[in-house]
Short mmCIF file of C-alpha atoms in Angstrom, two decimals:
data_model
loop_
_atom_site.label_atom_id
_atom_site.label_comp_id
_atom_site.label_asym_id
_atom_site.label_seq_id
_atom_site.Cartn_x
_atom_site.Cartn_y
_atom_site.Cartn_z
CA UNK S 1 0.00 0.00 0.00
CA UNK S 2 0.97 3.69 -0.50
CA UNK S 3 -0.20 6.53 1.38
CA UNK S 4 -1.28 9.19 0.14
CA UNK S 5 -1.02 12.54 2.75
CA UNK S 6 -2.95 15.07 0.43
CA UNK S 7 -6.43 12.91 0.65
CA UNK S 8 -5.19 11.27 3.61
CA UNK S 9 -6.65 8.02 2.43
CA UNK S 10 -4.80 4.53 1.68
CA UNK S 11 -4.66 3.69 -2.20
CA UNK S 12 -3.41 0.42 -4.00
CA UNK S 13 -0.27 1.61 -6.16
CA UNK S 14 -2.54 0.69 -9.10
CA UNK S 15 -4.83 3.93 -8.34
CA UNK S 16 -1.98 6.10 -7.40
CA UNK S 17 -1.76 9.24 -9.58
CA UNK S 18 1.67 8.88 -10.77
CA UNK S 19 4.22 11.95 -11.47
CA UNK S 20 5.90 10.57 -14.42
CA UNK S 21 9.25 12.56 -15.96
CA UNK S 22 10.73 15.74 -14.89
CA UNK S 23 8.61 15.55 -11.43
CA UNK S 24 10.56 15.18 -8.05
CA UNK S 25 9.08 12.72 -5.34
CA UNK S 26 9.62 13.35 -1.84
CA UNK S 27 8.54 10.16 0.28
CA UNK S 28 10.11 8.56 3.79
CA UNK S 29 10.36 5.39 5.43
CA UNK S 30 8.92 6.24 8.84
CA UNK S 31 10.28 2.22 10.30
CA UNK S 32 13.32 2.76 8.60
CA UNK S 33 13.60 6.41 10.08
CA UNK S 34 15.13 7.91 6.22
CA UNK S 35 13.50 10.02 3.83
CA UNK S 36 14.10 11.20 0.48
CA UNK S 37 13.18 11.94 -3.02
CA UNK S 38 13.53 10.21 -6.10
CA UNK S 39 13.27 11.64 -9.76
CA UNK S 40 13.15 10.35 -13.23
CA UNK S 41 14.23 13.21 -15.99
CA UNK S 42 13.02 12.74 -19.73
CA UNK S 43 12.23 15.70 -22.11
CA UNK S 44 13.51 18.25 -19.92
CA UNK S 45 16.90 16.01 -20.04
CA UNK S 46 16.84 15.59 -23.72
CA UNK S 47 16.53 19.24 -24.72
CA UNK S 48 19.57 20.14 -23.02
CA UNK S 49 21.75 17.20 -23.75
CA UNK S 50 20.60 17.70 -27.93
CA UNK S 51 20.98 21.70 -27.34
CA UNK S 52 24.68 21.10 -27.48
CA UNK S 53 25.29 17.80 -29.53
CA UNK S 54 27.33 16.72 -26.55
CA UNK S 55 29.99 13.53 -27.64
CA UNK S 56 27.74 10.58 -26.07
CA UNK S 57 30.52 10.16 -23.06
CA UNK S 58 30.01 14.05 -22.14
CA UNK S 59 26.27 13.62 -22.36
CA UNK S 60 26.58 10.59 -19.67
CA UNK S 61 28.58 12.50 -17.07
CA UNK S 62 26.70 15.77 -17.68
CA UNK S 63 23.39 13.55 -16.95
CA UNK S 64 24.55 12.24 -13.82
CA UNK S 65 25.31 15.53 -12.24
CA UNK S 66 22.04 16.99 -13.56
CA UNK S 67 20.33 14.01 -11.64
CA UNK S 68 22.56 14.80 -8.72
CA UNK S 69 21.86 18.89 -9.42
CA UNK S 70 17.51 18.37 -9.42
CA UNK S 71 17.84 15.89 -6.16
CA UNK S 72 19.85 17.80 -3.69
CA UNK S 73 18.24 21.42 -5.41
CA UNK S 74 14.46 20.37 -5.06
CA UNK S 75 15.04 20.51 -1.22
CA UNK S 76 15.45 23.67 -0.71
CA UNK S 77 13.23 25.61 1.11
CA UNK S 78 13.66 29.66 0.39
CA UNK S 79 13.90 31.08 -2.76
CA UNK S 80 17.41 30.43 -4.26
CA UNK S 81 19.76 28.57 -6.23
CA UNK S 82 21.88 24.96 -5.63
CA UNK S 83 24.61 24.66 -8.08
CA UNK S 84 27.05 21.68 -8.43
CA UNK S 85 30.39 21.92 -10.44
CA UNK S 86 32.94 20.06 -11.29
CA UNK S 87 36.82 21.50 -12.18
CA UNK S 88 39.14 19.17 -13.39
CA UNK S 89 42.28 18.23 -14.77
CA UNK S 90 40.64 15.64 -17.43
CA UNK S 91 39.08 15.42 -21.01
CA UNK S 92 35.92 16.42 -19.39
CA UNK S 93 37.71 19.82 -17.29
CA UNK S 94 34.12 21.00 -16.27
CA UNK S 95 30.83 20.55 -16.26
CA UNK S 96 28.24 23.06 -14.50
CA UNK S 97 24.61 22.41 -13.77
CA UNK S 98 21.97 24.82 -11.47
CA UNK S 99 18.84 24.30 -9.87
CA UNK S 100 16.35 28.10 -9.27
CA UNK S 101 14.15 27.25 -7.46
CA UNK S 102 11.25 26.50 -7.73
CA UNK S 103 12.07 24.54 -10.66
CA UNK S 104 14.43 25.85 -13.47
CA UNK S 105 17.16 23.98 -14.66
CA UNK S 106 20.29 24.54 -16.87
CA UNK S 107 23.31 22.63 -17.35
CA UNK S 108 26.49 22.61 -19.82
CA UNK S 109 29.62 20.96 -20.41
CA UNK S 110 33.29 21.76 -21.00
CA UNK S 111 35.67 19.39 -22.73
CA UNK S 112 39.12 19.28 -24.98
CA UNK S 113 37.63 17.05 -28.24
CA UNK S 114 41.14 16.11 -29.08
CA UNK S 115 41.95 14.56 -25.44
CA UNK S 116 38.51 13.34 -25.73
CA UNK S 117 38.86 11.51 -28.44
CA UNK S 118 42.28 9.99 -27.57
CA UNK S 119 40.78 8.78 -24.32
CA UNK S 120 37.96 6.72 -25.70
CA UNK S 121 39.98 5.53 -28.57
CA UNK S 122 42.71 4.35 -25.94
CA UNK S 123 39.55 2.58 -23.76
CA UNK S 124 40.47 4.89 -20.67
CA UNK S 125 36.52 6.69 -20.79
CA UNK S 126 35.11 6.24 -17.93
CA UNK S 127 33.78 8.60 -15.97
CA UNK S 128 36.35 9.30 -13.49
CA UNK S 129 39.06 8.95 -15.89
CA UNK S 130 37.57 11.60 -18.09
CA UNK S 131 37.04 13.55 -14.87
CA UNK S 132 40.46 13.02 -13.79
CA UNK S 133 41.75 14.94 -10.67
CA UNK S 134 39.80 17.57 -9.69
CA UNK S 135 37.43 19.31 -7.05
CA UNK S 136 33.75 19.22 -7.11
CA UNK S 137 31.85 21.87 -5.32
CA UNK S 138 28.44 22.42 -4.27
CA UNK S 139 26.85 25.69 -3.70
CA UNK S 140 23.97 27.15 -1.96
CA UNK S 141 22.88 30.82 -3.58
CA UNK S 142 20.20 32.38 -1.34
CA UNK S 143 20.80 35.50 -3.37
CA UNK S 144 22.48 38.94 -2.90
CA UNK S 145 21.69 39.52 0.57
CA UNK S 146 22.99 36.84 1.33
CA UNK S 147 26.21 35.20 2.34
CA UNK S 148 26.64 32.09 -0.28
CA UNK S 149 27.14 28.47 1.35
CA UNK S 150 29.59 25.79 -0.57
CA UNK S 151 31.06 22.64 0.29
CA UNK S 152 34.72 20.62 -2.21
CA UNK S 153 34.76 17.46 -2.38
CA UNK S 154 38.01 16.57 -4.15
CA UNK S 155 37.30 14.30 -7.45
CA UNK S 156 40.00 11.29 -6.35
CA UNK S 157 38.85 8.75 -9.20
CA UNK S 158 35.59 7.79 -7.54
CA UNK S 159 32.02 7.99 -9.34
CA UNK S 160 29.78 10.58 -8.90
CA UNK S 161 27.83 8.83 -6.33
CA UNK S 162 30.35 8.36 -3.92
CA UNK S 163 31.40 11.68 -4.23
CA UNK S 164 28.03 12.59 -3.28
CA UNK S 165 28.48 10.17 -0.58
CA UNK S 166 31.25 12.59 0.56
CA UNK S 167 29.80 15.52 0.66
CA UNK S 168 27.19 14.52 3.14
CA UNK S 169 29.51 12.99 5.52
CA UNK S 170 31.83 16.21 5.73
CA UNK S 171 29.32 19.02 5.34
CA UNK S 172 25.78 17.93 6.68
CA UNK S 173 27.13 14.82 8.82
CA UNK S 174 23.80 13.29 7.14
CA UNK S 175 24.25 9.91 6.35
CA UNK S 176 23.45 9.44 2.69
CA UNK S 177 23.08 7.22 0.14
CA UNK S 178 22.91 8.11 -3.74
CA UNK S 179 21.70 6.09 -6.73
CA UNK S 180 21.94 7.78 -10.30
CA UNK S 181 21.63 5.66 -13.79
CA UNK S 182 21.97 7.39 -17.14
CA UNK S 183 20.55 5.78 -20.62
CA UNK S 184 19.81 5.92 -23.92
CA UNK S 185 16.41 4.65 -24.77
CA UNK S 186 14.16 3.88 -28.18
CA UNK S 187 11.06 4.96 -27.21
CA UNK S 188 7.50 4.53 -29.17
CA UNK S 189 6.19 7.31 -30.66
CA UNK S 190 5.63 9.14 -33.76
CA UNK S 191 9.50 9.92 -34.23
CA UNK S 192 10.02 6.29 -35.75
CA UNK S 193 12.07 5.10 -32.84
CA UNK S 194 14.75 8.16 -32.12
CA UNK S 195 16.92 7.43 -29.27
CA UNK S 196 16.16 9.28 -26.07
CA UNK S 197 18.35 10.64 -23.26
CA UNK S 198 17.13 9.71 -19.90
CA UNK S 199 17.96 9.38 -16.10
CA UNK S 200 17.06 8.51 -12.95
CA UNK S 201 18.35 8.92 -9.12
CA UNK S 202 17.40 8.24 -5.52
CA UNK S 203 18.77 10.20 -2.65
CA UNK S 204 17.88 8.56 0.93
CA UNK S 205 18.96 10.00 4.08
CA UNK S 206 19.18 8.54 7.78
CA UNK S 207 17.15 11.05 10.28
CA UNK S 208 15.89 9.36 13.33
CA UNK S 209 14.43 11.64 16.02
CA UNK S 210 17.44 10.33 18.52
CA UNK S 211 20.53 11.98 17.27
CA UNK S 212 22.83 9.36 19.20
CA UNK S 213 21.38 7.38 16.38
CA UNK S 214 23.59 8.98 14.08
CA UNK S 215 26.64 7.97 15.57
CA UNK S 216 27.37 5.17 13.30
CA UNK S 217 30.52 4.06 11.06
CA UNK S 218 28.48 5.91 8.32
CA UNK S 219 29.15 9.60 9.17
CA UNK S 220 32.71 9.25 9.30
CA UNK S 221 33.33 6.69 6.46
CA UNK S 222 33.05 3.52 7.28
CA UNK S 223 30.41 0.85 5.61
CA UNK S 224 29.65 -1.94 8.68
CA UNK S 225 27.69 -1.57 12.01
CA UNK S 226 30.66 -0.22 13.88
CA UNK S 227 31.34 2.67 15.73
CA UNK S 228 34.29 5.02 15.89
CA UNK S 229 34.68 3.79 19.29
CA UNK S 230 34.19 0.25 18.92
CA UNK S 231 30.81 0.01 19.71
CA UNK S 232 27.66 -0.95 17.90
CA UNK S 233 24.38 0.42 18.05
CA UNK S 234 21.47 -2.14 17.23
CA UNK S 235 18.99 0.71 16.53
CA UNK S 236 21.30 1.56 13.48
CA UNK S 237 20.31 -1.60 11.59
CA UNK S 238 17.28 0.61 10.10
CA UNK S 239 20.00 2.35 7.92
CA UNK S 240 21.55 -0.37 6.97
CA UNK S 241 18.71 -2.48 5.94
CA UNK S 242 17.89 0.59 4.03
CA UNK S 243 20.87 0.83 2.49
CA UNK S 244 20.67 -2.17 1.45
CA UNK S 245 17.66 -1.95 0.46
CA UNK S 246 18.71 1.16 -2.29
CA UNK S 247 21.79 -0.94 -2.89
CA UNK S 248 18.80 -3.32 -4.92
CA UNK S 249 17.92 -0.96 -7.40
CA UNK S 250 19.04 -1.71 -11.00
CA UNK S 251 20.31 1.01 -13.49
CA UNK S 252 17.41 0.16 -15.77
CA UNK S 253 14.71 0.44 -12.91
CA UNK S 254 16.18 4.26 -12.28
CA UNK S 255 15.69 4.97 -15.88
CA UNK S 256 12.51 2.92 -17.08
CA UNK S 257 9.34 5.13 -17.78
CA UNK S 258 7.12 2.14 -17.45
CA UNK S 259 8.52 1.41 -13.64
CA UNK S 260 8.04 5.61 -12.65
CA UNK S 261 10.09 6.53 -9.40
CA UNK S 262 6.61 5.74 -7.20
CA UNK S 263 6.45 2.04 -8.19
CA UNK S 264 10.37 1.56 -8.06
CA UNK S 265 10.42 3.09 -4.28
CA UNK S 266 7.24 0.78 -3.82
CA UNK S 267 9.45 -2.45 -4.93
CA UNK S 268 12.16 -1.54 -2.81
CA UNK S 269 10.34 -0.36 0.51
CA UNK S 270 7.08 -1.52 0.30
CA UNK S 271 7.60 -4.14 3.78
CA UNK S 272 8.11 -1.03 5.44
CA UNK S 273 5.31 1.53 4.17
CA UNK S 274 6.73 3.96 1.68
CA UNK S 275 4.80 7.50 1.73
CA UNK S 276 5.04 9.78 -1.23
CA UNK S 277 4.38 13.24 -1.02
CA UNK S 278 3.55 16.01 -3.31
CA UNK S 279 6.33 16.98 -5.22
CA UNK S 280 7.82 19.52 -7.93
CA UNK S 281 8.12 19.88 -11.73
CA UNK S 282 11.84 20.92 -13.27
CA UNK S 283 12.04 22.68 -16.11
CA UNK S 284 14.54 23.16 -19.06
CA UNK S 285 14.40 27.12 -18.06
CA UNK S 286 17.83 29.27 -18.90
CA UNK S 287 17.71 32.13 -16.66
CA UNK S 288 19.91 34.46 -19.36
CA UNK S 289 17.63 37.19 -21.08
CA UNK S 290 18.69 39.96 -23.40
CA UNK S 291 18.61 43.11 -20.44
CA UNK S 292 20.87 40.57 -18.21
CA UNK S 293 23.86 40.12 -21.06
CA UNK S 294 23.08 44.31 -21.83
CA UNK S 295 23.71 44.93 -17.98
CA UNK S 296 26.91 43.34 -18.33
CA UNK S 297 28.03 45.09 -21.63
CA UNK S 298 27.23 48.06 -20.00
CA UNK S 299 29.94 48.03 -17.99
CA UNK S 300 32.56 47.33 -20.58
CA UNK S 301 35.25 50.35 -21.51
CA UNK S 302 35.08 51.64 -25.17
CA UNK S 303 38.16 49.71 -25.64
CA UNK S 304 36.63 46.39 -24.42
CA UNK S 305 33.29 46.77 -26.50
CA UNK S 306 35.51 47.72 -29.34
CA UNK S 307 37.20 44.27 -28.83
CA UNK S 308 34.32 42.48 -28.89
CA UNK S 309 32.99 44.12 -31.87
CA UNK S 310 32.57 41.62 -34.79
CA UNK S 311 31.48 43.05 -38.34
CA UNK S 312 29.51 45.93 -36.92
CA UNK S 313 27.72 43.60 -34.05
CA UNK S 314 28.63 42.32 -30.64
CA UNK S 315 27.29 38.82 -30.14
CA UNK S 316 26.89 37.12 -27.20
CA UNK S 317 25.69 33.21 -27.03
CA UNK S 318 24.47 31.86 -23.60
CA UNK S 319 26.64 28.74 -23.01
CA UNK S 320 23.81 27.08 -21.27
CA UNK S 321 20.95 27.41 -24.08
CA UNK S 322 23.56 28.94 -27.04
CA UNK S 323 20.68 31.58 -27.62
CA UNK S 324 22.48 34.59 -29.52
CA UNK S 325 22.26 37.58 -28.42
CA UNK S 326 23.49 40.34 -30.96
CA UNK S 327 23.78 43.93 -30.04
CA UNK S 328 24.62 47.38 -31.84
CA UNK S 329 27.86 48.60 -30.49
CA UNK S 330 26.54 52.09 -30.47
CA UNK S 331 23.83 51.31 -27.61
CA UNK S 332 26.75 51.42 -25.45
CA UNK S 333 28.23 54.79 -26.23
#
């Protein structure tokens, strides 16, 4: 059974209203004391993968930290911005995506083609090869009156998940666990079976009402039952069996439209009584406009707007969307 806690009545899964792509799903365990939220991203992926024609092993990585980018973003609770980043010393030197809340994303990639292409062609692409050595670093944005919050997690040849992983233990002291899946997909339609970019993710988080409960092997590392001390805590066998639990989720489950993020958190926790909540739409939404890109000009020098100057026009393309923006040179005089 699911519950749901807007008509605070009991439904099969069969009857559930389901959020399908691009919609963020809050839901906890209340026996396993963890909550979460779990997402599957379609369109709203697609667009901004194709917007760039990104080599197919940039489009995976970018995807992942988009996934990572809409889970850890959709939590916040004030108006504002969560941005993840990666800088690197790898093919794949950065790639950049931002949640605005309450729902606009934007993402883009940097890469060298030529050490790119040497990488794959010498069988050395995964991900944290074309990564390489790096920092990744998350930010909170609450805007201009405010003092901006960011954690670095160095990029030491691990995946994106356990970088995650990372982050929790050294800046929240949360203990987390992270499951994203990227894919390629031939979906039916009318576009005579074009492949599709999609992904998935799950983030689950340990929060028991006793904080002593939180004093597990987890928060400073470890994977088994034992504490920093060398004790064990029984009562922290909820977080493992949840753990666990995640640890059961295929790649193809994250990513499957049929399966939809309420069914797959319904196969892995139903024993316990998973409860889904209301959640959000994200949205392919570039926050770059025309008077934004003008503001900036405006404060070039004659000689700088002279540099930019190209045939008569100064153009300007957005590296999130690449929309153009073309201006006359004498609106700045």
């Amino acid at each position: 059974m699911v519950f749901n806690p807007v008509t605070s009545e009991a439904r099969k899964l069969g009857e559930f209203g389901f959020a399908g792509d691009d919609h963020v799903v809050p839901f906890d365990v209340e026996p396993l004391d963890v909550r979460g939220r779990a997402v599957q991203l379609g369109p709203m992926l697609d667009q901004i993968l194709a917007r760039h024609t990104y080599p197919e092993p940039v489009a995976r990585l970018l995807a992942e930290v988009i996934v990572l980018t809409v889970l850890l973003g959709s939590s916040l609770k004030f108006e504002g911005k969560f941005i993840v980043q990666t800088r690197s010393d790898g093919p794949v030197d950065m790639l950049v995506a931002d949640f605005a809340t309450p729902s606009s994303v934007r993402a883009y990639a940097r890469f060298d083609e030529d050490r790119l292409a040497q990488a794959v062609e010498a069988g050395k692409d995964s991900p944290e090869e074309l990564l390489g050595a790096g920092v990744l670093a998350l930010t909170v944005d609450q805007g201009s009156d405010m003092q901006r919050y960011q954690g670095i997690v160095q990029l030491d040849g691990t995946n994106l998940e356990d970088v995650a992983k990372t982050y929790f233990r050294q800046s929240e002291q949360i203990p987390t666990e992270v499951r994203l899946g990227v894919a390629k997909m031939v979906l039916p339609g009318a576009d005579g079976g074009q492949e599709h970019w999609r992904a998935g993710g799950v983030l689950l988080q340990f929060l028991p009402a006793s904080h002593e409960r939180m004093r597990g092997a987890d928060l400073h590392g470890g994977d088994g039952d034992e504490n920093h001390d060398g004790s064990t805590h029984p009562e922290d066998d909820a977080w493992q069996e949840a753990r666990m639990l995640l640890s059961t989720a295929e790649m193809t489950e994250l990513v499957d439209p049929t399966v939809g993020s309420e069914r797959l958190l319904y196969r892995l926790f139903h024993e316990h009584g998973v409860r889904v909540y209301e959640g959000t739409n994200v949205l392919d939404d570039c926050s770059c406009s025309r008077d934004k890109i003008k503001a900036v000009l405006d404060g070039f020098t004659p000689e700088e707007l002279a540099e930019s100057t190209d045939e008569g026009s100064i153009r300007v393309t957005c590296e999130f969307c690449s929309t153009e923006y073309v201006f006359d040179p004498a609106d700045f005089s």
